[in-house]
Amino acid sequence: MFFASDNWAGVHPDISTNLSRHAAGIATAYGDGDLDRAVYRRFSEIFERDVQVFFVATGTAANALSMSALNRIGGVAFCHSEAHMNVDEFGASGFYTGGARMSPVPGPLGRMNPKALDQAIDRYSRDLVPAGQPMAVTITQATEVGTVYTVDDVKAIAEISRRHGLPLHMDGARFANAIAATGVTPAEMTWKSGVDIISFGATKNGCWMADAVVILNPDVAKDLRLLRQRAGQTFSKARFISAQFEAYFTDGLWLRMAGHANAMAARLAETIEDAPAGRLAWLPQANEVFAILDHAKAEKLQAAGAKFYEWGVPQGFEGHLGDNEAIYRFVASFATTQQEIDQLGHLIG
Amino acid sequence: MFFASDNWAGVHPDISTNLSRHAAGIATAYGDGDLDRAVYRRFSEIFERDVQVFFVATGTAANALSMSALNRIGGVAFCHSEAHMNVDEFGASGFYTGGARMSPVPGPLGRMNPKALDQAIDRYSRDLVPAGQPMAVTITQATEVGTVYTVDDVKAIAEISRRHGLPLHMDGARFANAIAATGVTPAEMTWKSGVDIISFGATKNGCWMADAVVILNPDVAKDLRLLRQRAGQTFSKARFISAQFEAYFTDGLWLRMAGHANAMAARLAETIEDAPAGRLAWLPQANEVFAILDHAKAEKLQAAGAKFYEWGVPQGFEGHLGDNEAIYRFVASFATTQQEIDQLGHLIG
Amino acid sequence: MFFASDNWAGVHPDISTNLSRHAAGIATAYGDGDLDRAVYRRFSEIFERDVQVFFVATGTAANALSMSALNRIGGVAFCHSEAHMNVDEFGASGFYTGGARMSPVPGPLGRMNPKALDQAIDRYSRDLVPAGQPMAVTITQATEVGTVYTVDDVKAIAEISRRHGLPLHMDGARFANAIAATGVTPAEMTWKSGVDIISFGATKNGCWMADAVVILNPDVAKDLRLLRQRAGQTFSKARFISAQFEAYFTDGLWLRMAGHANAMAARLAETIEDAPAGRLAWLPQANEVFAILDHAKAEKLQAAGAKFYEWGVPQGFEGHLGDNEAIYRFVASFATTQQEIDQLGHLIG
Amino acid sequence: MFFASDNWAGVHPDISTNLSRHAAGIATAYGDGDLDRAVYRRFSEIFERDVQVFFVATGTAANALSMSALNRIGGVAFCHSEAHMNVDEFGASGFYTGGARMSPVPGPLGRMNPKALDQAIDRYSRDLVPAGQPMAVTITQATEVGTVYTVDDVKAIAEISRRHGLPLHMDGARFANAIAATGVTPAEMTWKSGVDIISFGATKNGCWMADAVVILNPDVAKDLRLLRQRAGQTFSKARFISAQFEAYFTDGLWLRMAGHANAMAARLAETIEDAPAGRLAWLPQANEVFAILDHAKAEKLQAAGAKFYEWGVPQGFEGHLGDNEAIYRFVASFATTQQEIDQLGHLIG
C-alpha cells in the first residue's frame, strides 16, 4: 500500500531494458551523441514543433534553471501560492537567479485565479522601479493538489501573461498525468495555448532520473545551455537519460503509465467514497487523491503498513473538517496495483 | 579506437545488471531508502571511517558544492593552475559560492608545488582583509595530465594546508585510477594523509551517472545537505545511484576497471614509444597518455577513425616540440581493448 | 509645500557645519580614525550597551546587509507584507543573500500581527527541509504607514521570534521618529525589548547620507564587516559619515529634528481633519499623514504646487473610500514649516 | 608627513563650501533633481559626448557594478595581475556578478602587456564552452604602482579588446592624476581611444565620497540603473554627491588638485633620489612614489611620524633589492605640502 509519493515507485521494465540495451557501446559525450539527437527530435515530434531540450538533475533544478533563463534584474515571478516552486524547493529559484522572487497568487485548489494574477502583476506595472521587474508567470500542471488546468484555463493565464509581456512557464513534474487526464495533445496543452517553456518531468512517471527543460518558444530563453553548464548539470553520459526518454516515448508508454496512475487514483477515490469512515476532500483529476480521515483512522492505516502523508488545507477548500480530522494525500503511480487499493479500502472500512 | 575521453565509454555490465535488478520495487525517496543506507555504509568501509556521502549531478557539481560547503566571505581557494575546477568548469565554483575565487598555484605536470602553495597562501595571511580570505586547498587525483600524487605528495600539501588552517579537498574524478596506480588504500590516500573532503567520481570509470561528495572530516563541511537541496540536486530516486555504487564496490569492480584502464594506457604508451613516428610527452601514471605527434600524423590517425584531442602544453613540460608537432591526449577506460591499441599502433607506424 | 518624502529635505545646518569643520585634516581611512571611533562610542552610549556600528550606503543596503549577516541556506525572513524590504527594495535582500526569501505576515496598519507571525513561522517548523529555513524576523519602526510599535508590541514580536530561535531585526529608517513619538529610550525600544540588530537611518532625518547597521546583540551577526567589504561599502573617508552622526547626536539634535517632523505631521493631521474636504485615513503616530481626498481635490493641490503621492490601501484599513477618492501620503521632515501646512490647509479648504 | 594614501586626505575647501551651499533647500530625490541633472550634463561636457552617470558608494562598488553590467554567464574579465580589482577588492566583482572571474594578465609596472592580453583571451576563443566566456577587459589608469598608460598604450589594449569583441573598462580611481600627468583630454584618454565604461573616482582627489560609473558607450552596459538599485546604492539625497562634482569640475579644480599631487610626488621623488640613503624603485608618473629603503631606515622614518607602507615587488621590477631592503610606497594628494616633503627628505638623510 504505497501511496506516499509517485517518486517511491521504481522504473518501468521497458525503460530499464532500454538502459541495459544502451549500456555497451561508446558515444560522444555531453548530450551530442546520436541517441541524444534522436531523442531531441522525438521531443519535437511530441510537441509538434522544433523544441530545445536540456536534461537537468531534478524537477527542482528544471524549475530553477527555467527561472534563471527568464531572469531579470530585481525579477518577480508569479506562481500559485501553493506552488512547489514557492513552498517546496528550498529557495532554489532564488539561488539560481541571484535573488529573483516568487509573488504568490491565490486561486482555488491549486489553480491560479486569472484575475488575481492580473492584479498581482499590475502592482508592478506603474513604472515604479523599486518594486521589482515582473519576469515570468509559472503554473503547475497537474497541480500540487491533484487538479488539472483545462486548455481554456491555460489560455486564460497565457492571455494575461502575454498582455503584460511575460513568458509563461509550466512546471510539468506531472505533465503526463495532465495529458492523460485531459486527452489533449502536448502541443495544445502548451505552446498552442501560450506556454513558452516547460519543466518536463518523467522521473515520477516510471523513469528513474529523467527531467528536462523544454523550450517551446526560442525567443524567451536563450542561454539555458550556458546556465546549465555553470550549474554543473551538463551530463557527460547524457545518453542514459536519452535512453530513458527513448523508451518513455515508445508506443505511448508515457501516457499508458500516466493513464494507469490516474485510473488507479480514480478507483482509490471511489473506494474512499464508498467507505463509511472516509470521504474525499475534493474530486481528483490526475493521480493524487486527497481524503478526509480522522486521526485515529489514519494512524490505524499507517500502522497496518499503508504509506501516505497528512496534507495542509489548501486555498479554496470548501469542505468541513471535524476536530479530529485532517486531509491526507494518497498518490498513485504507474506501479500502483488494484490489490493495494482493495487492501486499503478494506482497512478504511 | 576511442581515446577521446573515458566519459565516452558506456556502463560496465555488472552495473547495468544491478540497475535492472533494482528497477522494480518501491522505496523511500530522497536517499533515505535501505539500499541508499547500505551504500553509505559501504563508503564508510571503503574509507575505513564514518563518512558522509552526498550524491550530486556531475563531477563539476561535486567540486562546486564542495567549495560552497567550505566557502568563506571573500573566499579564495588554492588549486593547480591547470586544475579542472579552474579552467574547465565554466566558473561553477564561483557561481555556487557567490563569488569565491580560485587562486592558481604552479607546479610541474599537474601537481601543485608545495612551496608555491605556501607562498600563494602567505599572500593572504597578512591580516589584509581586502585581499580575500583563504578558504580551502584543492588537488586533483589523478591529475588532469595523467600524473598521480604519491601519498607523500598529498601529505606535503596537507601539511601546508593545515599550517594555514585550511581544509584540503580532493577532486577525485579519476580517484579510482589513482588508487589502482599507487596500490595504497583509499583511507591512506585521503584522510590519513590529511584530505578532508573528496569529489568521488565513478562516472568516468564504468558507471553512467555516479558522482558524490564524500565528507571525510565532519568538522570542515557541515551544510552540504542543505546546499545540495538549494542547488536542486536531491535526487528523488537516489537508489538508482546507490545501485550503481553497490555494484561498483562489489568484488573490487571499481579497482578492476580502473586497473584495466591504467594497464591499457601503459600498453598504449609502450606502443607509442615503440613507433618511429611517435614519442611520449611524459610518462603516464594513470589512464591518460600524452604523446607528441606531428600534425599530419595526428590528422591521418583521426581520418582513420581514431578519436583523441590535441592538448595544450602544461607547466613543467621539459620535452621539445618541433614546429609541426603538438601534444595529443589519449584516454583509456574500462572498455578500452588491446585491439584498439594494436590498431592505433599500426597506424602510427 | 513639500510633503513628497522626508528624503527630499536637505541637511540640518549643524550637520553641514560639522562636515565643514572636519573638511581639512588628515586621518586614518576606512573607518578607523579617531572621529570614527568616537562616534562608535557615542552609538554605544545612545544604546546603553557596547554596540557595533557599520556605515553603509543606503537604508536598502542596511537592510540587505543585515539580512545577509543573518542569512541561512534556504533562508526565510518574516516581515510585514507591506514592509519596505518586501515591496520597495527591488529584491536587494534576495540579491545580497543569494536567494533568501521574505515571507509576508499580515497585520493592521503596517504592524505585524504577532499571532500571524507565529503561524507563519510554524509552517517552517515541521522538520521539512524543502520548505526553507527560518532565519530572521524584521519589523519597521516607525512603519511604512506612519504608525509606531509600542515597546509592548515589540516585546510581543520578540517573544515569538525568540521562541522560534530567530533573531529580530528592526528597519529603523525612521527610528528617530519612533523614539520621539514614544518617548522611550533607544535601548528600551530595541535590545531591552528583544531587538538584536537595527538598520539605523539618519538620512531621512536631516543628514545627507548617514545609514548604519548597528549590531546590538553580537551573537547574531558576526560577519558584517566582511560582508560589507565584499559589497564594496567600506568607505575610505568614513569620517565624513562620522561627522554627520557626531552632530546628529549632539544636544539631542536627532530627537529635536524628529520631534519637529512629528509635530508638523500632527498639525497637518489637524489641519486636514478641520478641512471640510479632507479626512484622515487613520491617525498618524510619527511623521507621515495619510489623508483621504477625492482625485479632483488632490490634483488641484498638486497643481498649486503641493508635492505628495497617492498611496495604496493598506491592510487593516477600516475607513471608507468613495468612488472618486484615494489615500494620499504627506510626509513631514525636520525642514517642514508651519507656513507650508497653513498653505496646504488653505488650499484643501 | 602623510604619505600613507591619498584617501587619508580631507576635502578641498571649494568642495566643502559647495556642500554647505546646497545644504538647505528641497529637491527631488534619487538623483533626479536639478543639480543632479546639471552635473550629469557637466560629465558629458568633460567627456565631449553624451555619457550616462551613476553615482555609487565606493571605487570598489564602481568596479564591481561595472563588471556586473558587462557580465556574461561563466564570464571572464581580463585585468592586470596586480589590478586592484583582482587583489584588493575582496572578491566584490565575483559577488556582484554571481561568480565571474578575473583572468590575470602580466605586464611590467602595472601595465598590461597587449600581447599577453591577446594570448590570455585566445585561450577562451576555441569554442570550448567549459573554459568560460570572455566578457570584458579592464585597465587601471593611473595604475596601482604610479605608472600611466599613454593614449597609444590604451589604444593598443582597446584594439585587442575590440578584435575579440570585448568591451573595455577603465578603473579610474586615480583618473584625474593620469589626465593631469599626460595632458590629454578625458575624451582622448577614454572613448576616443576605445574605452567604453569608466569607474570615475574623485574621492581620492579631494572629494569626500564621490564615485561614479560613467558609461561612454551606451551599447555595452544597458542595465546599470537597475543593477545599482538592486545593490542598494541608489542614493536618496544624491544631490550631495552632485554638489561635490559640481565644485570638482568648476574652474578645473579636479585637474589642479591632481596636478598638485603629481607635482608633489615628483618633488618627493627628487628628494629621495638626492638622499644618500634612498633610491627610487622606478620613476613615478602620477602621484605615487615607490622608493627602496632598508628596513632600519624605514622604521626610523615611521618612528619620526612619517606615514607610508611597505609594498610588494611588482612584475617587471628591474632594480636590485638588498637583503635588508624593501620597496615602500609614498602617496601624495591635493593636500600634500612642500614642508612635509622637506621634512621627509631631511629624515631620509
Short mmCIF file of N, CA and C in Angstrom, two decimals, chain A residues 69-160:
data_model
loop_
_atom_site.label_atom_id
_atom_site.label_comp_id
_atom_site.label_asym_id
_atom_site.label_seq_id
_atom_site.Cartn_x
_atom_site.Cartn_y
_atom_site.Cartn_z
N ALA A 69 16.76 31.27 -16.67
CA ALA A 69 16.77 31.62 -18.09
C ALA A 69 15.81 32.77 -18.40
N LEU A 70 14.82 32.95 -17.55
CA LEU A 70 13.84 34.03 -17.74
C LEU A 70 14.14 35.24 -16.86
N ASN A 71 15.22 35.15 -16.14
CA ASN A 71 15.54 36.11 -15.08
C ASN A 71 15.68 37.56 -15.57
N ARG A 72 15.22 38.48 -14.73
CA ARG A 72 15.50 39.89 -14.94
C ARG A 72 16.08 40.46 -13.64
N ILE A 73 16.73 41.58 -13.72
CA ILE A 73 17.27 42.20 -12.51
C ILE A 73 16.10 42.65 -11.64
N GLY A 74 16.16 42.31 -10.36
CA GLY A 74 15.03 42.62 -9.48
C GLY A 74 13.78 41.87 -9.90
N GLY A 75 13.97 40.69 -10.45
CA GLY A 75 12.89 39.95 -11.07
C GLY A 75 11.85 39.38 -10.10
N VAL A 76 10.61 39.33 -10.59
CA VAL A 76 9.49 38.77 -9.83
C VAL A 76 8.74 37.81 -10.72
N ALA A 77 8.61 36.56 -10.26
CA ALA A 77 7.82 35.57 -10.99
C ALA A 77 6.51 35.34 -10.24
N PHE A 78 5.47 35.08 -10.98
CA PHE A 78 4.15 34.92 -10.39
C PHE A 78 3.75 33.46 -10.43
N CYS A 79 3.45 32.91 -9.26
CA CYS A 79 3.08 31.50 -9.19
C CYS A 79 1.91 31.34 -8.22
N HIS A 80 1.27 30.19 -8.26
CA HIS A 80 0.24 29.93 -7.27
C HIS A 80 0.86 29.90 -5.88
N SER A 81 0.11 30.37 -4.90
CA SER A 81 0.71 30.49 -3.57
C SER A 81 1.10 29.14 -2.99
N GLU A 82 0.54 28.06 -3.49
CA GLU A 82 0.92 26.73 -3.00
C GLU A 82 1.80 25.98 -4.00
N ALA A 83 2.36 26.71 -4.96
CA ALA A 83 3.19 26.05 -5.97
C ALA A 83 4.42 25.42 -5.32
N HIS A 84 4.82 24.29 -5.87
CA HIS A 84 6.01 23.59 -5.42
C HIS A 84 7.21 24.55 -5.41
N MET A 85 7.32 25.34 -6.45
CA MET A 85 8.46 26.26 -6.58
C MET A 85 8.48 27.27 -5.44
N ASN A 86 7.31 27.61 -4.94
CA ASN A 86 7.22 28.62 -3.90
C ASN A 86 7.43 28.04 -2.51
N VAL A 87 6.91 26.87 -2.26
CA VAL A 87 6.91 26.37 -0.88
C VAL A 87 7.69 25.08 -0.68
N ASP A 88 8.23 24.50 -1.72
CA ASP A 88 8.80 23.16 -1.54
C ASP A 88 10.15 22.98 -2.22
N GLU A 89 10.79 24.05 -2.62
CA GLU A 89 12.05 23.87 -3.35
C GLU A 89 13.20 24.61 -2.69
N PHE A 90 13.06 24.91 -1.41
CA PHE A 90 14.16 25.40 -0.58
C PHE A 90 14.81 26.66 -1.15
N GLY A 91 14.00 27.44 -1.85
CA GLY A 91 14.54 28.68 -2.40
C GLY A 91 15.49 28.48 -3.57
N ALA A 92 15.39 27.32 -4.25
CA ALA A 92 16.32 27.04 -5.36
C ALA A 92 16.24 28.11 -6.44
N SER A 93 15.03 28.55 -6.78
CA SER A 93 14.89 29.57 -7.82
C SER A 93 15.56 30.88 -7.40
N GLY A 94 15.40 31.25 -6.16
CA GLY A 94 16.07 32.45 -5.67
C GLY A 94 17.58 32.32 -5.76
N PHE A 95 18.08 31.14 -5.45
CA PHE A 95 19.53 30.91 -5.53
C PHE A 95 20.02 30.98 -6.97
N TYR A 96 19.33 30.29 -7.87
CA TYR A 96 19.79 30.23 -9.25
C TYR A 96 19.69 31.58 -9.97
N THR A 97 18.81 32.44 -9.51
CA THR A 97 18.60 33.73 -10.17
C THR A 97 19.32 34.88 -9.47
N GLY A 98 20.01 34.58 -8.39
CA GLY A 98 20.64 35.68 -7.66
C GLY A 98 19.62 36.57 -6.99
N GLY A 99 18.49 35.98 -6.60
CA GLY A 99 17.57 36.73 -5.77
C GLY A 99 16.21 37.07 -6.35
N ALA A 100 15.86 36.50 -7.50
CA ALA A 100 14.51 36.76 -8.01
C ALA A 100 13.48 36.19 -7.03
N ARG A 101 12.33 36.80 -7.02
CA ARG A 101 11.31 36.46 -6.03
C ARG A 101 10.09 35.81 -6.66
N MET A 102 9.40 35.02 -5.87
CA MET A 102 8.12 34.45 -6.24
C MET A 102 7.03 35.33 -5.63
N SER A 103 6.12 35.80 -6.45
CA SER A 103 4.98 36.53 -5.93
C SER A 103 3.79 35.58 -5.94
N PRO A 104 3.30 35.20 -4.75
CA PRO A 104 2.23 34.20 -4.70
C PRO A 104 0.88 34.77 -5.14
N VAL A 105 0.19 34.00 -5.95
CA VAL A 105 -1.13 34.40 -6.46
C VAL A 105 -2.15 33.37 -5.96
N PRO A 106 -3.27 33.82 -5.41
CA PRO A 106 -4.25 32.85 -4.89
C PRO A 106 -5.07 32.21 -6.00
N GLY A 107 -5.82 31.21 -5.59
CA GLY A 107 -6.70 30.51 -6.53
C GLY A 107 -7.14 29.21 -5.90
N PRO A 108 -8.36 28.77 -6.22
CA PRO A 108 -8.90 27.58 -5.55
C PRO A 108 -8.24 26.29 -6.04
N LEU A 109 -7.96 25.40 -5.11
CA LEU A 109 -7.49 24.04 -5.39
C LEU A 109 -6.31 24.00 -6.37
N GLY A 110 -5.30 24.80 -6.06
CA GLY A 110 -4.02 24.69 -6.77
C GLY A 110 -3.94 25.45 -8.07
N ARG A 111 -5.07 25.98 -8.54
CA ARG A 111 -5.08 26.68 -9.83
C ARG A 111 -5.12 28.18 -9.61
N MET A 112 -4.19 28.87 -10.25
CA MET A 112 -4.11 30.32 -10.15
C MET A 112 -5.37 30.97 -10.70
N ASN A 113 -5.89 31.94 -9.98
CA ASN A 113 -7.03 32.71 -10.46
C ASN A 113 -6.55 33.78 -11.43
N PRO A 114 -7.06 33.76 -12.68
CA PRO A 114 -6.53 34.70 -13.68
C PRO A 114 -6.67 36.16 -13.27
N LYS A 115 -7.78 36.50 -12.67
CA LYS A 115 -7.98 37.89 -12.28
C LYS A 115 -7.00 38.28 -11.18
N ALA A 116 -6.79 37.36 -10.24
CA ALA A 116 -5.83 37.65 -9.18
C ALA A 116 -4.42 37.79 -9.75
N LEU A 117 -4.13 37.00 -10.76
CA LEU A 117 -2.83 37.13 -11.43
C LEU A 117 -2.69 38.52 -12.05
N ASP A 118 -3.72 38.93 -12.74
CA ASP A 118 -3.71 40.24 -13.38
C ASP A 118 -3.43 41.34 -12.36
N GLN A 119 -4.12 41.26 -11.23
CA GLN A 119 -3.92 42.28 -10.19
C GLN A 119 -2.52 42.22 -9.61
N ALA A 120 -2.03 41.00 -9.43
CA ALA A 120 -0.69 40.86 -8.85
C ALA A 120 0.36 41.48 -9.75
N ILE A 121 0.25 41.24 -11.05
CA ILE A 121 1.22 41.82 -11.98
C ILE A 121 1.06 43.33 -12.02
N ASP A 122 -0.20 43.78 -11.99
CA ASP A 122 -0.47 45.21 -12.06
C ASP A 122 0.27 46.00 -10.98
N ARG A 123 0.44 45.38 -9.86
CA ARG A 123 1.13 46.08 -8.78
C ARG A 123 2.55 46.48 -9.17
N TYR A 124 3.10 45.82 -10.19
CA TYR A 124 4.47 46.12 -10.61
C TYR A 124 4.52 46.94 -11.90
N SER A 125 3.36 47.36 -12.36
CA SER A 125 3.33 47.94 -13.70
C SER A 125 3.31 49.46 -13.71
N ARG A 126 3.50 50.05 -12.58
CA ARG A 126 3.34 51.51 -12.52
C ARG A 126 4.65 52.26 -12.71
N ASP A 127 5.60 51.65 -13.38
CA ASP A 127 6.86 52.31 -13.63
C ASP A 127 7.59 52.64 -12.33
N LEU A 128 7.30 51.90 -11.29
CA LEU A 128 7.99 52.10 -10.02
C LEU A 128 9.11 51.08 -9.91
N VAL A 129 10.30 51.48 -10.27
CA VAL A 129 11.40 50.52 -10.25
C VAL A 129 11.54 49.78 -8.93
N PRO A 130 11.51 50.48 -7.78
CA PRO A 130 11.88 49.77 -6.55
C PRO A 130 11.04 48.54 -6.25
N ALA A 131 9.86 48.44 -6.81
CA ALA A 131 9.03 47.28 -6.52
C ALA A 131 9.61 46.00 -7.11
N GLY A 132 10.18 46.09 -8.27
CA GLY A 132 10.71 44.90 -8.92
C GLY A 132 10.25 44.82 -10.37
N GLN A 133 10.89 43.93 -11.12
CA GLN A 133 10.54 43.76 -12.54
C GLN A 133 9.84 42.42 -12.74
N PRO A 134 8.60 42.42 -13.16
CA PRO A 134 7.96 41.14 -13.50
C PRO A 134 8.79 40.41 -14.55
N MET A 135 8.95 39.11 -14.37
CA MET A 135 9.79 38.37 -15.32
C MET A 135 9.13 37.14 -15.90
N ALA A 136 8.15 36.56 -15.21
CA ALA A 136 7.55 35.32 -15.72
C ALA A 136 6.30 34.98 -14.92
N VAL A 137 5.45 34.18 -15.56
CA VAL A 137 4.34 33.54 -14.85
C VAL A 137 4.60 32.04 -14.94
N THR A 138 4.30 31.32 -13.86
CA THR A 138 4.51 29.88 -13.88
C THR A 138 3.31 29.17 -13.26
N ILE A 139 2.85 28.13 -13.95
CA ILE A 139 1.75 27.32 -13.44
C ILE A 139 2.18 25.85 -13.37
N THR A 140 1.53 25.10 -12.51
CA THR A 140 1.88 23.70 -12.30
C THR A 140 0.78 22.82 -12.89
N GLN A 141 1.20 21.85 -13.72
CA GLN A 141 0.23 21.03 -14.44
C GLN A 141 0.67 19.58 -14.45
N ALA A 142 -0.01 18.63 -13.83
CA ALA A 142 -1.10 18.80 -12.91
C ALA A 142 -0.63 19.52 -11.66
N THR A 143 -1.59 20.10 -10.93
CA THR A 143 -1.25 20.92 -9.76
C THR A 143 -0.80 20.08 -8.58
N GLU A 144 -0.36 20.78 -7.55
CA GLU A 144 0.09 20.15 -6.30
C GLU A 144 -1.03 19.37 -5.62
N VAL A 145 -2.28 19.73 -5.88
CA VAL A 145 -3.37 19.07 -5.16
C VAL A 145 -4.21 18.21 -6.10
N GLY A 146 -3.57 17.72 -7.15
CA GLY A 146 -4.22 16.72 -7.98
C GLY A 146 -5.28 17.23 -8.92
N THR A 147 -5.35 18.54 -9.08
CA THR A 147 -6.28 19.10 -10.06
C THR A 147 -5.54 19.41 -11.35
N VAL A 148 -6.30 19.76 -12.39
CA VAL A 148 -5.71 19.96 -13.70
C VAL A 148 -6.27 21.25 -14.30
N TYR A 149 -5.41 22.03 -14.92
CA TYR A 149 -5.86 23.17 -15.72
C TYR A 149 -6.41 22.63 -17.04
N THR A 150 -7.58 23.08 -17.45
CA THR A 150 -8.04 22.78 -18.81
C THR A 150 -7.26 23.65 -19.79
N VAL A 151 -7.37 23.31 -21.06
CA VAL A 151 -6.74 24.15 -22.07
C VAL A 151 -7.26 25.58 -21.98
N ASP A 152 -8.53 25.74 -21.73
CA ASP A 152 -9.06 27.10 -21.59
C ASP A 152 -8.49 27.81 -20.37
N ASP A 153 -8.29 27.06 -19.30
CA ASP A 153 -7.65 27.66 -18.11
C ASP A 153 -6.25 28.16 -18.45
N VAL A 154 -5.51 27.33 -19.18
CA VAL A 154 -4.15 27.72 -19.55
C VAL A 154 -4.17 28.95 -20.44
N LYS A 155 -5.12 28.95 -21.38
CA LYS A 155 -5.21 30.10 -22.29
C LYS A 155 -5.54 31.38 -21.54
N ALA A 156 -6.37 31.27 -20.53
CA ALA A 156 -6.74 32.46 -19.76
C ALA A 156 -5.52 33.04 -19.04
N ILE A 157 -4.71 32.15 -18.48
CA ILE A 157 -3.48 32.60 -17.82
C ILE A 157 -2.51 33.18 -18.85
N ALA A 158 -2.41 32.49 -19.97
CA ALA A 158 -1.46 32.92 -21.01
C ALA A 158 -1.85 34.29 -21.57
N GLU A 159 -3.13 34.51 -21.68
CA GLU A 159 -3.59 35.79 -22.24
C GLU A 159 -3.14 36.94 -21.34
N ILE A 160 -3.28 36.74 -20.05
CA ILE A 160 -2.86 37.80 -19.11
C ILE A 160 -1.34 37.95 -19.13
#
